[in-house]
Short mmCIF file of C-alpha atoms in Angstrom, two decimals:
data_model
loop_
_atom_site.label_atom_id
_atom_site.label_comp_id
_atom_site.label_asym_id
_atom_site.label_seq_id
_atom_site.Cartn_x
_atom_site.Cartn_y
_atom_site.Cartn_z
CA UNK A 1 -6.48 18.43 -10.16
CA UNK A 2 -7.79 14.93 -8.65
CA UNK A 3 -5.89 12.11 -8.71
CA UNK A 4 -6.66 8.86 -10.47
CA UNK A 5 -5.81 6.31 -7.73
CA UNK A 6 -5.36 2.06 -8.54
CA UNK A 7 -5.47 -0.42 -5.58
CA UNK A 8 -3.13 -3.92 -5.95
CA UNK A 9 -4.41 -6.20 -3.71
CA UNK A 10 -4.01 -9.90 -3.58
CA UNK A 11 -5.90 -13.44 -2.79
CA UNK A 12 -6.61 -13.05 0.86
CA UNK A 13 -6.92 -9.78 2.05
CA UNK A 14 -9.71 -8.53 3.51
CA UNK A 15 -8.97 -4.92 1.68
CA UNK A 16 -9.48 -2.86 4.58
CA UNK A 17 -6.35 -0.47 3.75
CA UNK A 18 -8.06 -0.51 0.29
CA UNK A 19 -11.40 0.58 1.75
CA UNK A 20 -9.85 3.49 4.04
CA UNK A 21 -8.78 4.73 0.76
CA UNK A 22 -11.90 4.68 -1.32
CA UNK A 23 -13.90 6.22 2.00
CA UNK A 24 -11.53 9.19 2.20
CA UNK A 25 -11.85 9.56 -1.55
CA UNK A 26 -15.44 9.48 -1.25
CA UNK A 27 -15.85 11.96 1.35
CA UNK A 28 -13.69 13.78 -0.24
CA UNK A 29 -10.63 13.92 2.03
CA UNK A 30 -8.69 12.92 -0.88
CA UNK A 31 -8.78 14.89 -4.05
CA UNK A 32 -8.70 11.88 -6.08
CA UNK A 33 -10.92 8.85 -7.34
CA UNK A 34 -9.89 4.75 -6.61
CA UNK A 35 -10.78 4.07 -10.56
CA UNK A 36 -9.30 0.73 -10.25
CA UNK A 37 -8.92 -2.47 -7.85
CA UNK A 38 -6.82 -4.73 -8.99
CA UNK A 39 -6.43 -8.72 -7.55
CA UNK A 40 -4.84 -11.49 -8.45
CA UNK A 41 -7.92 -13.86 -7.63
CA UNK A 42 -11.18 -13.37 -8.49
CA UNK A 43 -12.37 -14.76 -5.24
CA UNK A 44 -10.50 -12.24 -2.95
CA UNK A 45 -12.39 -10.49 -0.60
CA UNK A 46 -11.13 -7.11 -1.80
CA UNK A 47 -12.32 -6.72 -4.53
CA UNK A 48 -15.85 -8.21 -3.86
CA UNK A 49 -15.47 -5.06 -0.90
CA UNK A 50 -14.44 -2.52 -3.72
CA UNK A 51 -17.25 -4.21 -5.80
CA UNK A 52 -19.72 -3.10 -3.23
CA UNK A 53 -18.60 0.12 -3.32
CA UNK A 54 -19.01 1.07 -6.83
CA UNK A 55 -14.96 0.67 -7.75
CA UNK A 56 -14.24 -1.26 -11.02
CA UNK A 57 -12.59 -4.27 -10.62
CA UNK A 58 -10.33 -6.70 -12.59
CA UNK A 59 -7.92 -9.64 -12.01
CA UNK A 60 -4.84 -10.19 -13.68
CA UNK A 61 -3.36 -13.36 -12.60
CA UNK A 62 0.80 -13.83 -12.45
CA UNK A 63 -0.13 -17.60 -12.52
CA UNK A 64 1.36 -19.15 -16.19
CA UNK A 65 2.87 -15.92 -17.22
CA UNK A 66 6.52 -15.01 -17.37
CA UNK A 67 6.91 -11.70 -14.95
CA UNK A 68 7.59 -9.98 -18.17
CA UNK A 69 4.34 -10.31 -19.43
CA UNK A 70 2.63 -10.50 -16.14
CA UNK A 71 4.13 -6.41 -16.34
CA UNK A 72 2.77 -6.13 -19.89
CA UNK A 73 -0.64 -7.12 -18.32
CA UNK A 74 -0.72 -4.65 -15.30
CA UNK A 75 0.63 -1.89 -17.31
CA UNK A 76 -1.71 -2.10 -19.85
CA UNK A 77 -4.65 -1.96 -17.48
CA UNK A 78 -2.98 0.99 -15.54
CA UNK A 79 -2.29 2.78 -18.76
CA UNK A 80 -5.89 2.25 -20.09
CA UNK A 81 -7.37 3.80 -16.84
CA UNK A 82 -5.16 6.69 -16.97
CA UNK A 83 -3.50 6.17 -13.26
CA UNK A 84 -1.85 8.63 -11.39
CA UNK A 85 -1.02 6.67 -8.31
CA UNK A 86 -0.54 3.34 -7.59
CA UNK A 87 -1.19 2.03 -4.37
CA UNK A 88 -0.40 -1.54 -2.89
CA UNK A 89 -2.65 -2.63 -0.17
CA UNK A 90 -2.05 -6.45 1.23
CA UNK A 91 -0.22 -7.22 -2.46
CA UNK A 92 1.71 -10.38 -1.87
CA UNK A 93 4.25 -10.39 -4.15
CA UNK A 94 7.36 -8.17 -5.28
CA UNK A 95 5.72 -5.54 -7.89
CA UNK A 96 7.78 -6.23 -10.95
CA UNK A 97 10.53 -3.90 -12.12
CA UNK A 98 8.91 -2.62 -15.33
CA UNK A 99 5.47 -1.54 -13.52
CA UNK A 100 7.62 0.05 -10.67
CA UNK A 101 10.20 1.79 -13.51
CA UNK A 102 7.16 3.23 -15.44
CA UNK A 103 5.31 4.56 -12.39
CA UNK A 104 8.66 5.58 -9.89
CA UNK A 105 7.82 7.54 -7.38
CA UNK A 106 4.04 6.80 -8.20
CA UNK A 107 3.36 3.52 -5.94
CA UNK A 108 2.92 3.26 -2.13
CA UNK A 109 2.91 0.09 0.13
CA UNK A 110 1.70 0.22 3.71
CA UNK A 111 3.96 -2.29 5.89
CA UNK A 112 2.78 -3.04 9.36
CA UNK A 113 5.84 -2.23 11.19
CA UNK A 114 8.28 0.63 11.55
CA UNK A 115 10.63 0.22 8.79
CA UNK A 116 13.17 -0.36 8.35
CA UNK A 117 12.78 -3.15 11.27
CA UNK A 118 10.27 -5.99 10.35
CA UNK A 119 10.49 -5.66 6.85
CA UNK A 120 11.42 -7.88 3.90
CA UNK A 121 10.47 -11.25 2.07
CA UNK A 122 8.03 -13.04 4.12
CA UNK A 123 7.96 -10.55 6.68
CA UNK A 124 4.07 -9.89 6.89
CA UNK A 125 0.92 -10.12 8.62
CA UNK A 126 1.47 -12.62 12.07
CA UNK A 127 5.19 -12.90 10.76
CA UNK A 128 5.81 -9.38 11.76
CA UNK A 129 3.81 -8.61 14.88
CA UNK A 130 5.13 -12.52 15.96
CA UNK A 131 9.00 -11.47 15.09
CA UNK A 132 8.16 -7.31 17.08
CA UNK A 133 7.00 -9.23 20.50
CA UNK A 134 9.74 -11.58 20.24
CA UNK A 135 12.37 -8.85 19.75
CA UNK A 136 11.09 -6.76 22.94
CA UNK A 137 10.24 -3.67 21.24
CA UNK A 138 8.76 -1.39 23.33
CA UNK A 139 6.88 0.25 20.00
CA UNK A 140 5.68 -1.13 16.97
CA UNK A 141 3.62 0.82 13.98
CA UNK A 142 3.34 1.30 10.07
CA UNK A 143 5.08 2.61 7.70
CA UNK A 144 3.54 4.20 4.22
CA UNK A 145 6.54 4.11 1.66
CA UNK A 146 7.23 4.57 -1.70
CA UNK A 147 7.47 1.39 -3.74
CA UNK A 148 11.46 0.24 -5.30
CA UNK A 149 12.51 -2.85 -6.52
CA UNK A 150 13.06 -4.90 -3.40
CA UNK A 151 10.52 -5.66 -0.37
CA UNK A 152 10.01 -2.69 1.87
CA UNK A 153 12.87 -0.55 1.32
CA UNK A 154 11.74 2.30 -0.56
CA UNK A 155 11.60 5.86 0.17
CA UNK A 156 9.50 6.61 4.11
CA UNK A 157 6.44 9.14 3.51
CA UNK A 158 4.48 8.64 6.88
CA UNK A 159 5.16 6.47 9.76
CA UNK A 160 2.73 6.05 13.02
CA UNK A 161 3.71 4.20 16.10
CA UNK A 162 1.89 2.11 19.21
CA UNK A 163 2.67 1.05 22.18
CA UNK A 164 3.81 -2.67 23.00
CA UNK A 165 1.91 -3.85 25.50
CA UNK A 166 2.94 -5.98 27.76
CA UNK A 167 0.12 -9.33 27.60
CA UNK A 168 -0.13 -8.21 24.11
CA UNK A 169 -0.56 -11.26 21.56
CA UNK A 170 -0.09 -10.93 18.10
CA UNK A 171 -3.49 -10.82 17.23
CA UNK A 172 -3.97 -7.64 19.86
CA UNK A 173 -0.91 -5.41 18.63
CA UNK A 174 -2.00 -6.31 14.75
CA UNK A 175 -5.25 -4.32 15.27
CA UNK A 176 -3.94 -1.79 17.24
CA UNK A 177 -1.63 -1.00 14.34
CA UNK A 178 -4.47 -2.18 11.71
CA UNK A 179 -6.16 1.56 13.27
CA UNK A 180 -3.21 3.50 12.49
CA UNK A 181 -2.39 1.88 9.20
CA UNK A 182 -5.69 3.40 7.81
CA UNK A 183 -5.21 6.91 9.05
CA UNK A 184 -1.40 7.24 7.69
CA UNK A 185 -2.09 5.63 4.20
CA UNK A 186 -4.96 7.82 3.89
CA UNK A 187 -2.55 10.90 4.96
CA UNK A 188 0.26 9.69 2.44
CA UNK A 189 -2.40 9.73 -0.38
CA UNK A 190 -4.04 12.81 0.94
CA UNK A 191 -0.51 14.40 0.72
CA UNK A 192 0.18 13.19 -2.65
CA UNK A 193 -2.89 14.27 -3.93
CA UNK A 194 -1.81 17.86 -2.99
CA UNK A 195 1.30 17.76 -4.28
CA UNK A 196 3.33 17.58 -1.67
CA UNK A 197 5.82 14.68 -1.27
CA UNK A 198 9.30 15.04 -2.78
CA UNK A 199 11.80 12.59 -2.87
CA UNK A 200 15.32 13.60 -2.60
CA UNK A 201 17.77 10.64 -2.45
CA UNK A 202 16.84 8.18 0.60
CA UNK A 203 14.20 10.62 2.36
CA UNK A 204 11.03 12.20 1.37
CA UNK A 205 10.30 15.75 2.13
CA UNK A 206 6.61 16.90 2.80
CA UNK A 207 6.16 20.14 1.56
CA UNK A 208 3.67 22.94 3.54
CA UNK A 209 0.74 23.65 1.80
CA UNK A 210 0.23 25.94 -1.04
CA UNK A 211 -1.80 28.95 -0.28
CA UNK A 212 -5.31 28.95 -2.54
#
């Protein structure tokens, strides 16, 4: 059965995670449907990009509500459009506890390093591919997780790597990941789509393919 898919984005993201999704949805690599962008501007780029592509959009702001009824807000709107899966594409902020409680084990993030190195509160964008070339890593990548209720320390689904280079700056090693980042959120959706993540404990399992 297709998926019902929402999209969290934030003020300044250019929604290109977002878009990778709707594309494979609409070309039907993913059994499922992006019925929902949500932002929490209504000037941020992604969601005048999931505008343009026929997606319904809405903003729900955090500013002058308690978190508790900032929740109350996204809930509601996830509720009303019958979501199956939630997925978090260049959301800022920590998703709060009742949303992730009501939908566990039903919202992704895609962080642009391998967790669990790189990841945490402030750790994004230049932040991370700044604090990979200062460490020396040899490898950097993304990492598709399910969502808890701290930064970046849920549950690994899918995890691609790239090289280091060695003139890289950080502007050169974020798009080489930025490539990879769009084919393993699109497989982590695909996969969920078809049934065939399980978590157990810390790890997630993916399970072979039914036959038809």
């Amino acid at each position: 059965m297709s998926i019902r898919i929402a999209v969290l984005v934030s003020g300044h993201g250019r929604g290109s995670n977002m878009a990778a999704i709707i594309d494979a949805c609409q070309r039907g690599e993913i059994d499922g449907q992006v019925v929902l962008v949500i932002g929490t501007r209504s000037e941020a780029p992604a969601l005048q990009r999931a505008a343009e592509k026929g997606v319904r959009t809405r903003v729900i702001s955090p500013r002058n509500l308690s978190e508790e009824e900032y929740a109350q807000r996204l809930l509601h709107a996830l509720d009303e459009a019958r979501v199956d899966l939630v997925c978090l594409a260049g959301y800022m902020r920590l998703l709060p506890v009742p949303v992730v409680r009501a939908y566990a084990g039903r919202v992704m993030n895609i962080h642009p390093a391998l967790l669990p190195l790189f990841g945490g509160k402030g750790m994004y964008g230049e932040h991370v591919h700044q604090a990979v070339l200062e460490s020396g890593m040899k490898v950097s990548g993304c990492t598709v997780h399910f969502v808890d209720e701290h930064y970046d320390t849920g549950p690994i689904i899918v995890q691609r790597c790239v090289p280091v280079e060695e003139d890289d700056t950080w502007e050169t090693l974020a798009a080489r990941v930025l490539v990879q980042e769009h084919q393993a959120y699109v497989q982590a959706v695909k996969l969920f789509a078809e049934g065939r993540l399980r978590i157990e404990g810390r790890r997630v399992r993916i399970l072979p393919p039914t036959s038809p």
